[in-house]
mmCIF file with all atom_site columns, C-alpha atoms in Angstrom:
data_model
loop_
_atom_site.group_PDB
_atom_site.id
_atom_site.type_symbol
_atom_site.label_atom_id
_atom_site.label_alt_id
_atom_site.label_comp_id
_atom_site.label_asym_id
_atom_site.label_entity_id
_atom_site.label_seq_id
_atom_site.pdbx_PDB_ins_code
_atom_site.Cartn_x
_atom_site.Cartn_y
_atom_site.Cartn_z
_atom_site.occupancy
_atom_site.B_iso_or_equiv
_atom_site.pdbx_formal_charge
_atom_site.auth_seq_id
_atom_site.auth_comp_id
_atom_site.auth_asym_id
_atom_site.auth_atom_id
_atom_site.pdbx_PDB_model_num
ATOM 1   C CA . SER A 1 1   ? 26.183  19.663  -16.114 1.00 0.00 ? 237 SER A CA 1
ATOM 2   C CA . VAL A 1 2   ? 22.632  20.017  -17.358 1.00 0.00 ? 238 VAL A CA 1
ATOM 3   C CA . SER A 1 3   ? 20.171  17.913  -19.344 1.00 0.00 ? 239 SER A CA 1
ATOM 4   C CA . VAL A 1 4   ? 17.327  18.849  -21.643 1.00 0.00 ? 240 VAL A CA 1
ATOM 5   C CA . ASP A 1 5   ? 14.536  16.745  -23.125 1.00 0.00 ? 241 ASP A CA 1
ATOM 6   C CA . VAL A 1 6   ? 14.195  17.228  -26.872 1.00 0.00 ? 242 VAL A CA 1
ATOM 7   C CA . GLN A 1 7   ? 11.486  16.025  -29.223 1.00 0.00 ? 243 GLN A CA 1
ATOM 8   C CA . TYR A 1 8   ? 11.615  16.319  -33.017 1.00 0.00 ? 244 TYR A CA 1
ATOM 9   C CA . ASP A 1 9   ? 10.265  14.830  -36.244 1.00 0.00 ? 245 ASP A CA 1
ATOM 10  C CA . GLN A 1 10  ? 12.779  12.311  -37.585 1.00 0.00 ? 246 GLN A CA 1
ATOM 11  C CA . THR A 1 11  ? 10.642  11.703  -40.694 1.00 0.00 ? 247 THR A CA 1
ATOM 12  C CA . GLN A 1 12  ? 7.196   12.791  -41.844 1.00 0.00 ? 248 GLN A CA 1
ATOM 13  C CA . TYR A 1 13  ? 5.838   9.926   -39.707 1.00 0.00 ? 249 TYR A CA 1
ATOM 14  C CA . GLN A 1 14  ? 8.345   9.380   -36.858 1.00 0.00 ? 250 GLN A CA 1
ATOM 15  C CA . VAL A 1 15  ? 8.588   11.496  -33.701 1.00 0.00 ? 251 VAL A CA 1
ATOM 16  C CA . VAL A 1 16  ? 11.776  11.028  -31.644 1.00 0.00 ? 252 VAL A CA 1
ATOM 17  C CA . GLY A 1 17  ? 12.406  11.867  -28.004 1.00 0.00 ? 253 GLY A CA 1
ATOM 18  C CA . GLU A 1 18  ? 15.914  12.230  -26.561 1.00 0.00 ? 254 GLU A CA 1
ATOM 19  C CA . ARG A 1 19  ? 17.498  13.475  -23.345 1.00 0.00 ? 255 ARG A CA 1
ATOM 20  C CA . TRP A 1 20  ? 20.638  15.470  -24.129 1.00 0.00 ? 256 TRP A CA 1
ATOM 21  C CA . PHE A 1 21  ? 23.327  15.799  -21.434 1.00 0.00 ? 257 PHE A CA 1
ATOM 22  C CA . PHE A 1 22  ? 25.630  18.820  -21.559 1.00 0.00 ? 258 PHE A CA 1
ATOM 23  C CA . THR A 1 23  ? 28.837  19.507  -19.654 1.00 0.00 ? 259 THR A CA 1
ATOM 24  C CA . GLY A 1 24  ? 29.873  23.072  -18.947 1.00 0.00 ? 260 GLY A CA 1
ATOM 25  C CA . THR A 1 25  ? 33.250  24.310  -20.066 1.00 0.00 ? 261 THR A CA 1
ATOM 26  C CA . PRO A 1 26  ? 34.543  27.874  -19.664 1.00 0.00 ? 262 PRO A CA 1
ATOM 27  C CA . GLY A 1 27  ? 32.337  29.976  -21.935 1.00 0.00 ? 263 GLY A CA 1
ATOM 28  C CA . SER A 1 28  ? 30.320  27.151  -23.512 1.00 0.00 ? 264 SER A CA 1
ATOM 29  C CA . TRP A 1 29  ? 28.360  23.934  -23.129 1.00 0.00 ? 265 TRP A CA 1
ATOM 30  C CA . VAL A 1 30  ? 29.363  20.682  -24.818 1.00 0.00 ? 266 VAL A CA 1
ATOM 31  C CA . LEU A 1 31  ? 26.968  17.853  -25.651 1.00 0.00 ? 267 LEU A CA 1
ATOM 32  C CA . ASP A 1 32  ? 28.349  14.981  -23.585 1.00 0.00 ? 268 ASP A CA 1
ATOM 33  C CA . SER A 1 33  ? 25.829  12.202  -24.342 1.00 0.00 ? 269 SER A CA 1
ATOM 34  C CA . LEU A 1 34  ? 22.221  11.485  -25.145 1.00 0.00 ? 270 LEU A CA 1
ATOM 35  C CA . SER A 1 35  ? 19.714  8.776   -24.378 1.00 0.00 ? 271 SER A CA 1
ATOM 36  C CA . PRO A 1 36  ? 16.390  7.943   -26.012 1.00 0.00 ? 272 PRO A CA 1
ATOM 37  C CA . ILE A 1 37  ? 13.160  8.709   -24.163 1.00 0.00 ? 273 ILE A CA 1
ATOM 38  C CA . THR A 1 38  ? 9.562   8.002   -25.121 1.00 0.00 ? 274 THR A CA 1
ATOM 39  C CA . PRO A 1 39  ? 8.201   10.983  -27.051 1.00 0.00 ? 275 PRO A CA 1
ATOM 40  C CA . ASP A 1 40  ? 5.061   12.690  -25.763 1.00 0.00 ? 276 ASP A CA 1
ATOM 41  C CA . VAL A 1 41  ? 2.779   12.940  -28.796 1.00 0.00 ? 277 VAL A CA 1
ATOM 42  C CA . ASP A 1 42  ? -0.731  14.398  -28.637 1.00 0.00 ? 278 ASP A CA 1
ATOM 43  C CA . GLY A 1 43  ? -3.568  12.366  -30.098 1.00 0.00 ? 279 GLY A CA 1
ATOM 44  C CA . ASP A 1 44  ? -5.447  9.108   -29.807 1.00 0.00 ? 280 ASP A CA 1
ATOM 45  C CA . THR A 1 45  ? -2.642  6.586   -29.237 1.00 0.00 ? 281 THR A CA 1
ATOM 46  C CA . ALA A 1 46  ? -2.548  2.845   -29.852 1.00 0.00 ? 282 ALA A CA 1
ATOM 47  C CA . VAL A 1 47  ? 0.305   1.052   -28.082 1.00 0.00 ? 283 VAL A CA 1
ATOM 48  C CA . VAL A 1 48  ? 1.354   -2.180  -29.771 1.00 0.00 ? 284 VAL A CA 1
ATOM 49  C CA . GLY A 1 49  ? 3.933   -4.502  -28.265 1.00 0.00 ? 285 GLY A CA 1
ATOM 50  C CA . VAL A 1 50  ? 6.574   -5.915  -30.586 1.00 0.00 ? 286 VAL A CA 1
ATOM 51  C CA . THR A 1 51  ? 9.040   -8.574  -29.449 1.00 0.00 ? 287 THR A CA 1
ATOM 52  C CA . LEU A 1 52  ? 12.309  -8.669  -31.412 1.00 0.00 ? 288 LEU A CA 1
ATOM 53  C CA . SER A 1 53  ? 13.892  -12.095 -31.155 1.00 0.00 ? 289 SER A CA 1
ATOM 54  C CA . ASP A 1 54  ? 16.516  -14.093 -33.015 1.00 0.00 ? 290 ASP A CA 1
ATOM 55  C CA . TYR A 1 55  ? 15.104  -13.856 -35.846 1.00 0.00 ? 291 TYR A CA 1
ATOM 56  C CA . ALA A 1 56  ? 11.484  -12.699 -35.851 1.00 0.00 ? 292 ALA A CA 1
ATOM 57  C CA . PHE A 1 57  ? 9.109   -9.852  -35.030 1.00 0.00 ? 293 PHE A CA 1
ATOM 58  C CA . GLU A 1 58  ? 6.142   -10.773 -32.833 1.00 0.00 ? 294 GLU A CA 1
ATOM 59  C CA . PHE A 1 59  ? 3.347   -8.198  -32.801 1.00 0.00 ? 295 PHE A CA 1
ATOM 60  C CA . ASN A 1 60  ? 0.886   -8.602  -29.922 1.00 0.00 ? 296 ASN A CA 1
ATOM 61  C CA . VAL A 1 61  ? -2.040  -7.867  -32.283 1.00 0.00 ? 297 VAL A CA 1
ATOM 62  C CA . ALA A 1 62  ? -2.867  -9.075  -35.797 1.00 0.00 ? 298 ALA A CA 1
ATOM 63  C CA . SER A 1 63  ? -4.080  -5.696  -37.066 1.00 0.00 ? 299 SER A CA 1
ATOM 64  C CA . ILE A 1 64  ? -4.273  -2.139  -35.755 1.00 0.00 ? 300 ILE A CA 1
ATOM 65  C CA . VAL A 1 65  ? -7.264  0.176   -36.054 1.00 0.00 ? 301 VAL A CA 1
ATOM 66  C CA . GLN A 1 66  ? -5.949  3.438   -37.486 1.00 0.00 ? 302 GLN A CA 1
ATOM 67  C CA . PRO A 1 67  ? -4.872  5.678   -34.573 1.00 0.00 ? 303 PRO A CA 1
ATOM 68  C CA . GLU A 1 68  ? -3.593  9.249   -34.660 1.00 0.00 ? 304 GLU A CA 1
ATOM 69  C CA . VAL A 1 69  ? -0.419  7.965   -32.967 1.00 0.00 ? 305 VAL A CA 1
ATOM 70  C CA . LEU A 1 70  ? 0.951   4.428   -33.202 1.00 0.00 ? 306 LEU A CA 1
ATOM 71  C CA . MET A 1 71  ? 3.439   3.661   -30.429 1.00 0.00 ? 307 MET A CA 1
ATOM 72  C CA . LEU A 1 72  ? 5.376   0.459   -31.127 1.00 0.00 ? 308 LEU A CA 1
ATOM 73  C CA . HIS A 1 73  ? 6.772   -0.699  -27.781 1.00 0.00 ? 309 HIS A CA 1
ATOM 74  C CA . LEU A 1 74  ? 9.817   -2.788  -28.765 1.00 0.00 ? 310 LEU A CA 1
ATOM 75  C CA . VAL A 1 75  ? 11.533  -5.354  -26.543 1.00 0.00 ? 311 VAL A CA 1
ATOM 76  C CA . ASN A 1 76  ? 14.763  -7.057  -27.592 1.00 0.00 ? 312 ASN A CA 1
ATOM 77  C CA . ALA A 1 77  ? 14.174  -10.620 -26.373 1.00 0.00 ? 313 ALA A CA 1
ATOM 78  C CA . GLY A 1 78  ? 17.042  -12.012 -28.439 1.00 0.00 ? 314 GLY A CA 1
ATOM 79  C CA . ALA A 1 79  ? 20.726  -12.531 -27.792 1.00 0.00 ? 315 ALA A CA 1
ATOM 80  C CA . GLU A 1 80  ? 21.807  -10.102 -30.547 1.00 0.00 ? 316 GLU A CA 1
ATOM 81  C CA . PRO A 1 81  ? 21.225  -6.432  -31.395 1.00 0.00 ? 317 PRO A CA 1
ATOM 82  C CA . HIS A 1 82  ? 18.045  -5.797  -33.423 1.00 0.00 ? 318 HIS A CA 1
ATOM 83  C CA . GLU A 1 83  ? 16.219  -2.957  -35.128 1.00 0.00 ? 319 GLU A CA 1
ATOM 84  C CA . ILE A 1 84  ? 12.876  -2.341  -36.724 1.00 0.00 ? 320 ILE A CA 1
ATOM 85  C CA . VAL A 1 85  ? 12.754  -0.409  -39.982 1.00 0.00 ? 321 VAL A CA 1
ATOM 86  C CA . ILE A 1 86  ? 9.250   0.307   -41.280 1.00 0.00 ? 322 ILE A CA 1
ATOM 87  C CA . PHE A 1 87  ? 8.283   0.744   -44.945 1.00 0.00 ? 323 PHE A CA 1
ATOM 88  C CA . ARG A 1 88  ? 4.863   1.208   -46.511 1.00 0.00 ? 324 ARG A CA 1
ATOM 89  C CA . GLY A 1 89  ? 3.812   -1.954  -48.321 1.00 0.00 ? 325 GLY A CA 1
ATOM 90  C CA . SER A 1 90  ? 2.433   -1.984  -51.864 1.00 0.00 ? 326 SER A CA 1
ATOM 91  C CA . ASP A 1 91  ? 1.885   -4.343  -54.776 1.00 0.00 ? 327 ASP A CA 1
ATOM 92  C CA . THR A 1 92  ? 5.663   -4.444  -55.285 1.00 0.00 ? 328 THR A CA 1
ATOM 93  C CA . VAL A 1 93  ? 6.795   -3.995  -51.667 1.00 0.00 ? 329 VAL A CA 1
ATOM 94  C CA . THR A 1 94  ? 5.873   -7.299  -50.013 1.00 0.00 ? 330 THR A CA 1
ATOM 95  C CA . VAL A 1 95  ? 7.666   -9.581  -47.566 1.00 0.00 ? 331 VAL A CA 1
ATOM 96  C CA . ASP A 1 96  ? 8.479   -12.006 -50.396 1.00 0.00 ? 332 ASP A CA 1
ATOM 97  C CA . ASN A 1 97  ? 9.885   -9.228  -52.594 1.00 0.00 ? 333 ASN A CA 1
ATOM 98  C CA . VAL A 1 98  ? 11.990  -7.835  -49.740 1.00 0.00 ? 334 VAL A CA 1
ATOM 99  C CA . ILE A 1 99  ? 13.509  -11.260 -49.075 1.00 0.00 ? 335 ILE A CA 1
ATOM 100 C CA . ALA A 1 100 ? 14.181  -11.832 -52.790 1.00 0.00 ? 336 ALA A CA 1
ATOM 101 C CA . ASP A 1 101 ? 15.606  -8.382  -53.525 1.00 0.00 ? 337 ASP A CA 1
ATOM 102 C CA . ALA A 1 102 ? 15.865  -6.076  -50.508 1.00 0.00 ? 338 ALA A CA 1
ATOM 103 C CA . GLU A 1 103 ? 17.966  -3.363  -52.095 1.00 0.00 ? 339 GLU A CA 1
ATOM 104 C CA . GLY A 1 104 ? 15.967  -3.158  -55.324 1.00 0.00 ? 340 GLY A CA 1
ATOM 105 C CA . THR A 1 105 ? 12.569  -3.554  -53.689 1.00 0.00 ? 341 THR A CA 1
ATOM 106 C CA . LEU A 1 106 ? 13.146  -1.108  -50.856 1.00 0.00 ? 342 LEU A CA 1
ATOM 107 C CA . SER A 1 107 ? 14.759  1.526   -53.080 1.00 0.00 ? 343 SER A CA 1
ATOM 108 C CA . THR A 1 108 ? 11.244  2.287   -54.330 1.00 0.00 ? 344 THR A CA 1
ATOM 109 C CA . ALA A 1 109 ? 9.470   1.843   -50.975 1.00 0.00 ? 345 ALA A CA 1
ATOM 110 C CA . GLU A 1 110 ? 8.315   4.704   -48.771 1.00 0.00 ? 346 GLU A CA 1
ATOM 111 C CA . PHE A 1 111 ? 10.410  4.800   -45.578 1.00 0.00 ? 347 PHE A CA 1
ATOM 112 C CA . ILE A 1 112 ? 8.267   5.389   -42.483 1.00 0.00 ? 348 ILE A CA 1
ATOM 113 C CA . GLY A 1 113 ? 10.649  5.202   -39.501 1.00 0.00 ? 349 GLY A CA 1
ATOM 114 C CA . ALA A 1 114 ? 13.161  3.078   -37.594 1.00 0.00 ? 350 ALA A CA 1
ATOM 115 C CA . LEU A 1 115 ? 14.483  2.313   -34.140 1.00 0.00 ? 351 LEU A CA 1
ATOM 116 C CA . GLU A 1 116 ? 17.427  0.203   -33.003 1.00 0.00 ? 352 GLU A CA 1
ATOM 117 C CA . VAL A 1 117 ? 17.265  -1.820  -29.792 1.00 0.00 ? 353 VAL A CA 1
ATOM 118 C CA . PRO A 1 118 ? 20.912  -2.885  -29.587 1.00 0.00 ? 354 PRO A CA 1
ATOM 119 C CA . THR A 1 119 ? 21.069  -4.578  -26.191 1.00 0.00 ? 355 THR A CA 1
ATOM 120 C CA . PRO A 1 120 ? 19.299  -7.828  -25.274 1.00 0.00 ? 356 PRO A CA 1
ATOM 121 C CA . GLY A 1 121 ? 16.662  -7.085  -22.641 1.00 0.00 ? 357 GLY A CA 1
ATOM 122 C CA . GLU A 1 122 ? 16.486  -3.429  -23.675 1.00 0.00 ? 358 GLU A CA 1
ATOM 123 C CA . TYR A 1 123 ? 13.300  -1.753  -24.880 1.00 0.00 ? 359 TYR A CA 1
ATOM 124 C CA . GLY A 1 124 ? 12.401  1.323   -26.884 1.00 0.00 ? 360 GLY A CA 1
ATOM 125 C CA . ASP A 1 125 ? 9.341   3.137   -28.196 1.00 0.00 ? 361 ASP A CA 1
ATOM 126 C CA . LEU A 1 126 ? 8.864   4.001   -31.864 1.00 0.00 ? 362 LEU A CA 1
ATOM 127 C CA . ALA A 1 127 ? 6.247   6.772   -32.207 1.00 0.00 ? 363 ALA A CA 1
ATOM 128 C CA . LEU A 1 128 ? 4.574   6.998   -35.609 1.00 0.00 ? 364 LEU A CA 1
ATOM 129 C CA . VAL A 1 129 ? 1.939   9.559   -36.623 1.00 0.00 ? 365 VAL A CA 1
ATOM 130 C CA . GLY A 1 130 ? -0.335  10.012  -39.627 1.00 0.00 ? 366 GLY A CA 1
ATOM 131 C CA . LEU A 1 131 ? -0.246  6.425   -40.902 1.00 0.00 ? 367 LEU A CA 1
ATOM 132 C CA . GLU A 1 132 ? -2.890  5.642   -43.493 1.00 0.00 ? 368 GLU A CA 1
ATOM 133 C CA . PRO A 1 133 ? -4.685  2.294   -43.656 1.00 0.00 ? 369 PRO A CA 1
ATOM 134 C CA . GLY A 1 134 ? -2.662  -0.341  -45.480 1.00 0.00 ? 370 GLY A CA 1
ATOM 135 C CA . THR A 1 135 ? 0.102   -2.868  -45.153 1.00 0.00 ? 371 THR A CA 1
ATOM 136 C CA . TYR A 1 136 ? 3.450   -1.994  -43.569 1.00 0.00 ? 372 TYR A CA 1
ATOM 137 C CA . ILE A 1 137 ? 6.667   -4.020  -43.717 1.00 0.00 ? 373 ILE A CA 1
ATOM 138 C CA . ALA A 1 138 ? 9.024   -4.379  -40.723 1.00 0.00 ? 374 ALA A CA 1
ATOM 139 C CA . VAL A 1 139 ? 12.656  -5.287  -41.516 1.00 0.00 ? 375 VAL A CA 1
ATOM 140 C CA . CYS A 1 140 ? 15.822  -5.848  -39.462 1.00 0.00 ? 376 CYS A CA 1
ATOM 141 C CA . PHE A 1 141 ? 18.972  -5.055  -41.458 1.00 0.00 ? 377 PHE A CA 1
ATOM 142 C CA . ILE A 1 142 ? 21.484  -5.771  -38.683 1.00 0.00 ? 378 ILE A CA 1
ATOM 143 C CA . THR A 1 143 ? 23.857  -8.598  -39.612 1.00 0.00 ? 379 THR A CA 1
ATOM 144 C CA . ASP A 1 144 ? 24.751  -11.672 -37.584 1.00 0.00 ? 380 ASP A CA 1
ATOM 145 C CA . ALA A 1 145 ? 28.306  -12.832 -36.825 1.00 0.00 ? 381 ALA A CA 1
ATOM 146 C CA . ASN A 1 146 ? 28.519  -14.400 -40.306 1.00 0.00 ? 382 ASN A CA 1
ATOM 147 C CA . GLY A 1 147 ? 27.504  -11.164 -42.033 1.00 0.00 ? 383 GLY A CA 1
ATOM 148 C CA . THR A 1 148 ? 23.986  -12.338 -42.928 1.00 0.00 ? 384 THR A CA 1
ATOM 149 C CA . PRO A 1 149 ? 21.287  -9.668  -42.538 1.00 0.00 ? 385 PRO A CA 1
ATOM 150 C CA . HIS A 1 150 ? 18.664  -10.696 -39.992 1.00 0.00 ? 386 HIS A CA 1
ATOM 151 C CA . PHE A 1 151 ? 15.829  -10.245 -42.504 1.00 0.00 ? 387 PHE A CA 1
ATOM 152 C CA . LEU A 1 152 ? 17.319  -13.096 -44.573 1.00 0.00 ? 388 LEU A CA 1
ATOM 153 C CA . GLU A 1 153 ? 17.044  -15.265 -41.449 1.00 0.00 ? 389 GLU A CA 1
ATOM 154 C CA . GLY A 1 154 ? 13.325  -14.505 -41.149 1.00 0.00 ? 390 GLY A CA 1
ATOM 155 C CA . MET A 1 155 ? 13.288  -11.127 -39.396 1.00 0.00 ? 391 MET A CA 1
ATOM 156 C CA . VAL A 1 156 ? 10.907  -9.485  -41.843 1.00 0.00 ? 392 VAL A CA 1
ATOM 157 C CA . SER A 1 157 ? 7.205   -9.179  -41.222 1.00 0.00 ? 393 SER A CA 1
ATOM 158 C CA . GLU A 1 158 ? 4.139   -7.194  -42.123 1.00 0.00 ? 394 GLU A CA 1
ATOM 159 C CA . PHE A 1 159 ? 1.370   -5.607  -40.126 1.00 0.00 ? 395 PHE A CA 1
ATOM 160 C CA . GLU A 1 160 ? -1.911  -4.044  -41.133 1.00 0.00 ? 396 GLU A CA 1
ATOM 161 C CA . ILE A 1 161 ? -3.427  -0.660  -40.286 1.00 0.00 ? 397 ILE A CA 1
ATOM 162 C CA . VAL A 1 162 ? -7.188  -0.837  -40.877 1.00 0.00 ? 398 VAL A CA 1
ATOM 163 C CA . GLY A 1 163 ? -9.512  2.121   -41.310 1.00 0.00 ? 399 GLY A CA 1
ATOM 164 C CA . ILE A 1 164 ? -12.107 3.030   -38.755 1.00 0.00 ? 400 ILE A CA 1
#
């Protein structure tokens, strides 16, 4: 068996790191599994801690001075799986509008990036590059045992990138 670390652009803004594990078979290699790793992105990096709980996002800062790379260090402190999905905010893409009409509101929103942290106690790093100053919306679409999306239980938030 062999492993290789891979890094690629998931979106215009999101850089993903993964470790791919291959198993040798006669004449070929087969991808056996993969695991996420923190991507290594060049540039001035701001690391922001984000706690994902049942049912809220807690950012360890109120606003972020525009970095070249924004690394959101996510920790699942809840009892359920969680994710963070980031959209660019606007006059029509606000927390209130997302709660009132997620599908309609977000169909016009610019998708920035996403990362799932499915296991309580687990962590992950979401690397974002090239973000402009403005408001960004964080949403968790995972559903609870009753089928209710977490964002309808309060797991929707915004954060601000401010210019230098």
